[in-house]
């Protein structure tokens, strides 16, 4: 929903999951056409760890060079040209809203269920592409700095309990059931967003709380919080790369997107170099973009997009409970 609101009429606005009404329409020919269009050698990375590059390349040629793809095994597919076309348009940030008014009270089923009905709100800003390396790394530090989670998350060291969304939101406002920051970066653009939830009657207050936290990103940054966020991001980087599947994916993704792979120490050093001024500069740049808002649940009379847009434009929120 948030990508549809943020990148209207761009490839990134397409749904990640196939719409249910299209599932029964998909035929065998459609699958083969899709694979014939996208599964090509120039769009493929073969990753291997712990082997000689030249030896591995020769093995790949021997094992894969003579294999015919499934769509070429049958004559009718071999002669047929792919019906699909790769969308190479640049993803452009537009901002906007995707609001779905829906009664979610029936999701809380069971005898004597005490869980409340919630309205979900996502507020997004344009963040740097991973091609802009320094700003991209800064946005990752901002994401860790904001952190967040659910009000009923299990605590403990390393769980983000000292992040801004925990300290300023979940620990302070009883109606906030969750508030979590995310940052997703692409070759053309990126999106930083906060996903929050609260009972429907607190939707306006939730907009104000999230809006204020976005504005606060441009303000002073506690050195202790900044160092903690950088250390946490660095430790997550090394810890994740201890898993072989993650390491394979890291190699493939970097080669596909950048044409080369940088070692973990390379990004460790760039995370360490981030300063308070970098946080403030990138945060100000993100707040200059038109906001994107997605919401699901009961809205009442409030338009959350207009509320968020006004808060970001004026850089202020009503002081009814921010004292």
Tab-separated table of C-alpha atoms in Angstrom:
chain	number	residue	atom	x	y	z
A	1	UNK	CA	0.000	0.000	0.000
A	2	UNK	CA	2.705	2.483	0.932
A	3	UNK	CA	4.624	1.908	-2.315
A	4	UNK	CA	1.443	2.424	-4.316
A	5	UNK	CA	0.938	5.751	-2.543
A	6	UNK	CA	4.585	6.837	-2.810
A	7	UNK	CA	5.454	5.840	-6.391
A	8	UNK	CA	2.245	6.329	-8.344
A	9	UNK	CA	2.370	5.154	-11.990
A	10	UNK	CA	5.914	3.801	-11.456
A	11	UNK	CA	7.171	0.205	-11.467
A	12	UNK	CA	7.589	0.269	-7.668
A	13	UNK	CA	3.830	0.880	-7.321
A	14	UNK	CA	3.031	-2.572	-8.702
A	15	UNK	CA	1.711	-5.054	-6.124
A	16	UNK	CA	4.296	-7.434	-4.690
A	17	UNK	CA	1.704	-10.206	-4.306
A	18	UNK	CA	-0.523	-11.293	-7.179
A	19	UNK	CA	-4.083	-9.930	-6.785
A	20	UNK	CA	-6.414	-12.771	-5.840
A	21	UNK	CA	-8.683	-12.125	-8.831
A	22	UNK	CA	-5.781	-12.858	-11.223
A	23	UNK	CA	-4.658	-16.195	-9.762
A	24	UNK	CA	-7.100	-18.396	-11.679
A	25	UNK	CA	-6.362	-16.519	-14.908
A	26	UNK	CA	-2.682	-17.505	-14.976
A	27	UNK	CA	-1.949	-20.206	-17.555
A	28	UNK	CA	1.102	-22.344	-18.285
A	29	UNK	CA	1.870	-20.150	-21.287
A	30	UNK	CA	1.936	-17.082	-19.032
A	31	UNK	CA	4.506	-18.682	-16.725
A	32	UNK	CA	6.774	-19.681	-19.594
A	33	UNK	CA	6.460	-16.231	-21.176
A	34	UNK	CA	7.366	-14.622	-17.847
A	35	UNK	CA	10.432	-16.832	-17.410
A	36	UNK	CA	11.534	-16.396	-21.025
A	37	UNK	CA	11.384	-12.615	-20.561
A	38	UNK	CA	13.167	-12.356	-17.218
A	39	UNK	CA	15.255	-15.491	-16.699
A	40	UNK	CA	18.125	-14.532	-19.001
A	41	UNK	CA	21.909	-14.933	-18.486
A	42	UNK	CA	22.504	-11.166	-18.532
A	43	UNK	CA	20.040	-10.818	-15.617
A	44	UNK	CA	21.540	-13.646	-13.550
A	45	UNK	CA	24.273	-13.862	-10.921
A	46	UNK	CA	25.787	-17.238	-9.988
A	47	UNK	CA	27.290	-16.837	-6.511
A	48	UNK	CA	29.822	-19.092	-4.834
A	49	UNK	CA	31.859	-18.713	-1.643
A	50	UNK	CA	35.205	-20.363	-0.913
A	51	UNK	CA	36.144	-21.380	-4.472
A	52	UNK	CA	38.615	-20.195	-7.110
A	53	UNK	CA	36.842	-17.775	-9.466
A	54	UNK	CA	38.259	-19.147	-12.732
A	55	UNK	CA	37.640	-22.748	-11.730
A	56	UNK	CA	34.081	-21.932	-10.696
A	57	UNK	CA	33.425	-20.032	-13.944
A	58	UNK	CA	34.571	-23.043	-15.971
A	59	UNK	CA	32.319	-25.352	-13.961
A	60	UNK	CA	29.385	-23.031	-14.554
A	61	UNK	CA	29.964	-23.091	-18.316
A	62	UNK	CA	30.188	-26.874	-18.318
A	63	UNK	CA	27.116	-27.436	-16.171
A	64	UNK	CA	24.824	-24.689	-17.420
A	65	UNK	CA	26.101	-23.803	-20.893
A	66	UNK	CA	24.385	-26.658	-22.722
A	67	UNK	CA	21.166	-26.830	-20.712
A	68	UNK	CA	18.047	-25.795	-22.594
A	69	UNK	CA	15.438	-23.860	-20.621
A	70	UNK	CA	12.003	-25.403	-20.105
A	71	UNK	CA	10.334	-23.017	-22.531
A	72	UNK	CA	12.686	-24.124	-25.323
A	73	UNK	CA	12.035	-27.830	-24.834
A	74	UNK	CA	8.632	-27.519	-26.463
A	75	UNK	CA	8.563	-26.233	-30.017
A	76	UNK	CA	5.486	-24.033	-29.595
A	77	UNK	CA	7.196	-22.084	-26.811
A	78	UNK	CA	10.595	-22.003	-28.518
A	79	UNK	CA	9.224	-20.194	-31.568
A	80	UNK	CA	6.914	-17.940	-29.612
A	81	UNK	CA	8.164	-14.525	-28.594
A	82	UNK	CA	7.610	-13.430	-24.984
A	83	UNK	CA	4.359	-11.530	-24.576
A	84	UNK	CA	5.681	-9.522	-21.645
A	85	UNK	CA	7.980	-6.509	-21.739
A	86	UNK	CA	10.435	-5.473	-19.039
A	87	UNK	CA	9.414	-2.155	-17.537
A	88	UNK	CA	12.551	-0.012	-17.508
A	89	UNK	CA	10.889	3.238	-16.461
A	90	UNK	CA	12.569	5.118	-13.648
A	91	UNK	CA	10.749	4.975	-10.323
A	92	UNK	CA	9.745	8.540	-9.427
A	93	UNK	CA	8.603	9.589	-5.959
A	94	UNK	CA	5.205	11.284	-6.099
A	95	UNK	CA	3.836	11.001	-2.577
A	96	UNK	CA	0.127	10.642	-2.005
A	97	UNK	CA	-2.266	8.418	-0.113
A	98	UNK	CA	-3.804	4.964	-0.176
A	99	UNK	CA	-6.655	4.819	2.325
A	100	UNK	CA	-8.790	1.717	2.833
A	101	UNK	CA	-11.741	2.197	5.159
A	102	UNK	CA	-12.466	-1.178	6.719
A	103	UNK	CA	-13.970	-2.564	9.916
A	104	UNK	CA	-11.259	-4.792	11.411
A	105	UNK	CA	-13.133	-5.661	14.598
A	106	UNK	CA	-14.023	-9.133	13.282
A	107	UNK	CA	-10.313	-10.091	13.223
A	108	UNK	CA	-10.343	-10.446	17.011
A	109	UNK	CA	-12.137	-13.764	17.277
A	110	UNK	CA	-12.444	-16.285	20.041
A	111	UNK	CA	-14.213	-16.496	23.372
A	112	UNK	CA	-13.865	-13.407	25.562
A	113	UNK	CA	-11.173	-11.919	23.319
A	114	UNK	CA	-9.859	-8.723	24.923
A	115	UNK	CA	-7.713	-7.523	22.003
A	116	UNK	CA	-8.874	-4.117	20.725
A	117	UNK	CA	-9.688	-3.166	17.159
A	118	UNK	CA	-6.784	-1.276	15.596
A	119	UNK	CA	-6.314	1.182	12.754
A	120	UNK	CA	-2.986	0.906	10.938
A	121	UNK	CA	-1.107	3.958	9.681
A	122	UNK	CA	2.051	4.131	7.556
A	123	UNK	CA	3.780	7.458	6.925
A	124	UNK	CA	6.583	7.472	4.355
A	125	UNK	CA	9.219	9.909	3.085
A	126	UNK	CA	11.595	9.590	0.154
A	127	UNK	CA	14.979	8.273	1.290
A	128	UNK	CA	18.259	8.008	-0.658
A	129	UNK	CA	18.939	5.389	-3.304
A	130	UNK	CA	21.669	2.894	-2.437
A	131	UNK	CA	23.604	4.402	-5.354
A	132	UNK	CA	24.102	7.512	-3.195
A	133	UNK	CA	26.319	5.647	-0.785
A	134	UNK	CA	26.950	8.135	2.016
A	135	UNK	CA	23.332	9.277	2.273
A	136	UNK	CA	22.140	5.670	2.012
A	137	UNK	CA	24.317	4.606	4.950
A	138	UNK	CA	23.082	7.646	6.882
A	139	UNK	CA	19.462	6.665	6.238
A	140	UNK	CA	20.228	3.188	7.601
A	141	UNK	CA	21.605	4.761	10.785
A	142	UNK	CA	18.472	6.935	11.049
A	143	UNK	CA	16.331	3.821	10.700
A	144	UNK	CA	18.204	2.111	13.553
A	145	UNK	CA	18.074	5.303	15.613
A	146	UNK	CA	14.282	5.425	15.282
A	147	UNK	CA	13.863	1.662	15.819
A	148	UNK	CA	10.557	0.780	17.434
A	149	UNK	CA	8.415	-2.312	17.738
A	150	UNK	CA	5.247	-3.380	19.519
A	151	UNK	CA	4.080	-2.395	22.972
A	152	UNK	CA	3.962	-6.078	23.918
A	153	UNK	CA	7.360	-7.061	22.487
A	154	UNK	CA	9.619	-9.190	24.637
A	155	UNK	CA	12.305	-6.942	26.074
A	156	UNK	CA	15.926	-7.602	26.805
A	157	UNK	CA	19.311	-6.374	25.580
A	158	UNK	CA	19.538	-5.569	21.881
A	159	UNK	CA	15.786	-5.428	21.337
A	160	UNK	CA	15.715	-1.718	20.528
A	161	UNK	CA	14.124	-0.688	23.818
A	162	UNK	CA	16.227	2.490	23.841
A	163	UNK	CA	15.330	3.579	20.331
A	164	UNK	CA	13.420	6.825	19.831
A	165	UNK	CA	10.108	5.193	18.941
A	166	UNK	CA	10.248	3.197	22.178
A	167	UNK	CA	11.337	6.072	24.389
A	168	UNK	CA	9.199	8.827	22.844
A	169	UNK	CA	6.157	6.885	21.653
A	170	UNK	CA	5.523	3.390	23.002
A	171	UNK	CA	6.693	4.174	26.545
A	172	UNK	CA	4.807	7.472	26.660
A	173	UNK	CA	1.396	7.052	24.990
A	174	UNK	CA	-0.874	4.269	26.211
A	175	UNK	CA	-2.923	4.161	22.996
A	176	UNK	CA	0.054	3.329	20.742
A	177	UNK	CA	0.147	-0.427	20.173
A	178	UNK	CA	3.059	-0.408	17.744
A	179	UNK	CA	5.434	1.981	15.995
A	180	UNK	CA	8.282	0.662	13.858
A	181	UNK	CA	10.623	2.388	11.412
A	182	UNK	CA	11.654	0.828	8.089
A	183	UNK	CA	14.000	1.888	5.300
A	184	UNK	CA	13.961	0.333	1.826
A	185	UNK	CA	16.360	1.487	-0.860
A	186	UNK	CA	16.253	0.946	-4.625
A	187	UNK	CA	18.372	1.933	-7.605
A	188	UNK	CA	16.270	5.027	-8.414
A	189	UNK	CA	14.946	6.082	-5.030
A	190	UNK	CA	14.080	4.797	-1.568
A	191	UNK	CA	11.427	4.992	1.118
A	192	UNK	CA	11.708	5.560	4.851
A	193	UNK	CA	8.483	4.958	6.723
A	194	UNK	CA	6.944	4.397	10.136
A	195	UNK	CA	4.218	1.791	10.568
A	196	UNK	CA	2.034	2.452	13.604
A	197	UNK	CA	-1.224	1.143	15.026
A	198	UNK	CA	-3.750	2.390	17.578
A	199	UNK	CA	-7.491	2.065	18.267
A	200	UNK	CA	-9.601	4.002	15.698
A	201	UNK	CA	-10.629	6.702	18.178
A	202	UNK	CA	-6.952	7.664	18.570
A	203	UNK	CA	-6.179	8.016	14.848
A	204	UNK	CA	-5.752	11.797	15.041
A	205	UNK	CA	-3.469	11.495	18.059
A	206	UNK	CA	-1.453	8.777	16.290
A	207	UNK	CA	-0.932	11.096	13.294
A	208	UNK	CA	0.312	13.834	15.630
A	209	UNK	CA	2.698	11.508	17.487
A	210	UNK	CA	4.248	10.055	14.315
A	211	UNK	CA	4.403	13.477	12.670
A	212	UNK	CA	6.312	14.907	15.610
A	213	UNK	CA	8.840	12.067	15.596
A	214	UNK	CA	9.527	12.631	11.900
A	215	UNK	CA	10.116	16.347	12.533
A	216	UNK	CA	12.394	15.584	15.487
A	217	UNK	CA	14.776	13.700	13.183
A	218	UNK	CA	16.170	17.065	12.013
A	219	UNK	CA	16.881	18.241	15.568
A	220	UNK	CA	19.776	17.611	17.966
A	221	UNK	CA	20.927	14.012	18.225
A	222	UNK	CA	22.079	12.658	21.586
A	223	UNK	CA	25.668	11.363	21.113
A	224	UNK	CA	24.867	8.300	23.242
A	225	UNK	CA	21.835	7.449	21.084
A	226	UNK	CA	23.798	7.993	17.875
A	227	UNK	CA	26.718	5.803	18.971
A	228	UNK	CA	24.293	3.124	20.145
A	229	UNK	CA	22.484	3.149	16.784
A	230	UNK	CA	25.757	2.904	14.832
A	231	UNK	CA	27.044	0.062	17.023
A	232	UNK	CA	23.743	-1.795	16.736
A	233	UNK	CA	23.739	-1.445	12.931
A	234	UNK	CA	27.350	-2.618	12.709
A	235	UNK	CA	26.678	-5.650	14.902
A	236	UNK	CA	23.570	-6.548	12.865
A	237	UNK	CA	25.639	-6.325	9.677
A	238	UNK	CA	28.265	-8.809	10.886
A	239	UNK	CA	25.785	-11.068	12.650
A	240	UNK	CA	23.591	-11.449	9.569
A	241	UNK	CA	26.553	-12.224	7.326
A	242	UNK	CA	27.454	-15.167	9.564
A	243	UNK	CA	24.562	-17.016	7.926
A	244	UNK	CA	25.540	-18.563	4.597
A	245	UNK	CA	22.186	-17.925	2.836
A	246	UNK	CA	22.397	-14.228	3.779
A	247	UNK	CA	26.008	-14.071	2.602
A	248	UNK	CA	25.055	-15.605	-0.768
A	249	UNK	CA	22.211	-13.110	-1.145
A	250	UNK	CA	24.494	-10.206	-0.233
A	251	UNK	CA	27.007	-11.221	-2.919
A	252	UNK	CA	24.314	-11.627	-5.587
A	253	UNK	CA	22.436	-8.435	-4.761
A	254	UNK	CA	25.550	-6.248	-4.726
A	255	UNK	CA	26.809	-7.649	-8.028
A	256	UNK	CA	23.384	-7.250	-9.668
A	257	UNK	CA	22.885	-3.694	-8.471
A	258	UNK	CA	26.414	-2.255	-8.305
A	259	UNK	CA	28.488	-4.586	-10.466
A	260	UNK	CA	30.818	-5.453	-7.585
A	261	UNK	CA	30.745	-6.575	-3.984
A	262	UNK	CA	32.149	-4.630	-1.051
A	263	UNK	CA	33.247	-6.451	2.109
A	264	UNK	CA	31.427	-5.961	5.419
A	265	UNK	CA	34.368	-3.949	6.826
A	266	UNK	CA	33.836	-1.410	4.046
A	267	UNK	CA	30.336	-0.608	5.305
A	268	UNK	CA	31.406	-0.897	8.954
A	269	UNK	CA	33.831	1.988	8.416
A	270	UNK	CA	31.218	4.088	6.600
A	271	UNK	CA	28.710	3.574	9.400
A	272	UNK	CA	31.358	4.641	11.914
A	273	UNK	CA	31.998	7.856	9.943
A	274	UNK	CA	28.380	9.102	10.201
A	275	UNK	CA	28.049	12.271	12.277
A	276	UNK	CA	25.152	14.220	13.776
A	277	UNK	CA	25.324	16.699	10.896
A	278	UNK	CA	24.800	13.839	8.419
A	279	UNK	CA	21.685	12.681	10.297
A	280	UNK	CA	20.211	16.177	10.297
A	281	UNK	CA	21.075	16.856	6.648
A	282	UNK	CA	19.544	13.627	5.307
A	283	UNK	CA	16.500	13.981	7.589
A	284	UNK	CA	15.859	17.523	6.298
A	285	UNK	CA	16.141	16.271	2.731
A	286	UNK	CA	13.656	13.460	3.421
A	287	UNK	CA	11.169	15.894	4.953
A	288	UNK	CA	11.325	18.021	1.805
A	289	UNK	CA	9.628	15.232	-0.178
A	290	UNK	CA	5.811	15.049	-0.377
A	291	UNK	CA	4.674	12.540	2.264
A	292	UNK	CA	3.135	9.200	1.385
A	293	UNK	CA	0.408	7.859	3.672
A	294	UNK	CA	-1.276	4.453	3.735
A	295	UNK	CA	-3.986	3.584	6.224
A	296	UNK	CA	-6.193	0.570	6.889
A	297	UNK	CA	-9.089	0.416	9.328
A	298	UNK	CA	-11.814	2.770	10.512
A	299	UNK	CA	-10.944	6.440	9.837
A	300	UNK	CA	-14.032	8.262	11.042
A	301	UNK	CA	-14.086	11.808	9.700
A	302	UNK	CA	-10.312	12.260	9.694
A	303	UNK	CA	-8.232	12.229	6.533
A	304	UNK	CA	-4.838	11.026	7.827
A	305	UNK	CA	-3.011	12.154	4.683
A	306	UNK	CA	-4.149	15.770	5.041
A	307	UNK	CA	-3.278	15.697	8.734
A	308	UNK	CA	0.248	14.386	8.127
A	309	UNK	CA	0.823	16.719	5.193
A	310	UNK	CA	-0.100	19.744	7.329
A	311	UNK	CA	2.165	18.661	10.184
A	312	UNK	CA	5.177	18.188	7.903
A	313	UNK	CA	4.505	21.403	5.970
A	314	UNK	CA	4.253	23.533	9.149
A	315	UNK	CA	6.890	21.532	11.081
A	316	UNK	CA	4.578	21.641	14.099
A	317	UNK	CA	1.792	19.678	15.762
A	318	UNK	CA	-1.088	20.700	18.053
A	319	UNK	CA	0.058	20.946	21.658
A	320	UNK	CA	-2.982	19.239	23.140
A	321	UNK	CA	-0.875	16.526	24.746
A	322	UNK	CA	2.730	17.328	23.808
A	323	UNK	CA	3.703	19.158	26.980
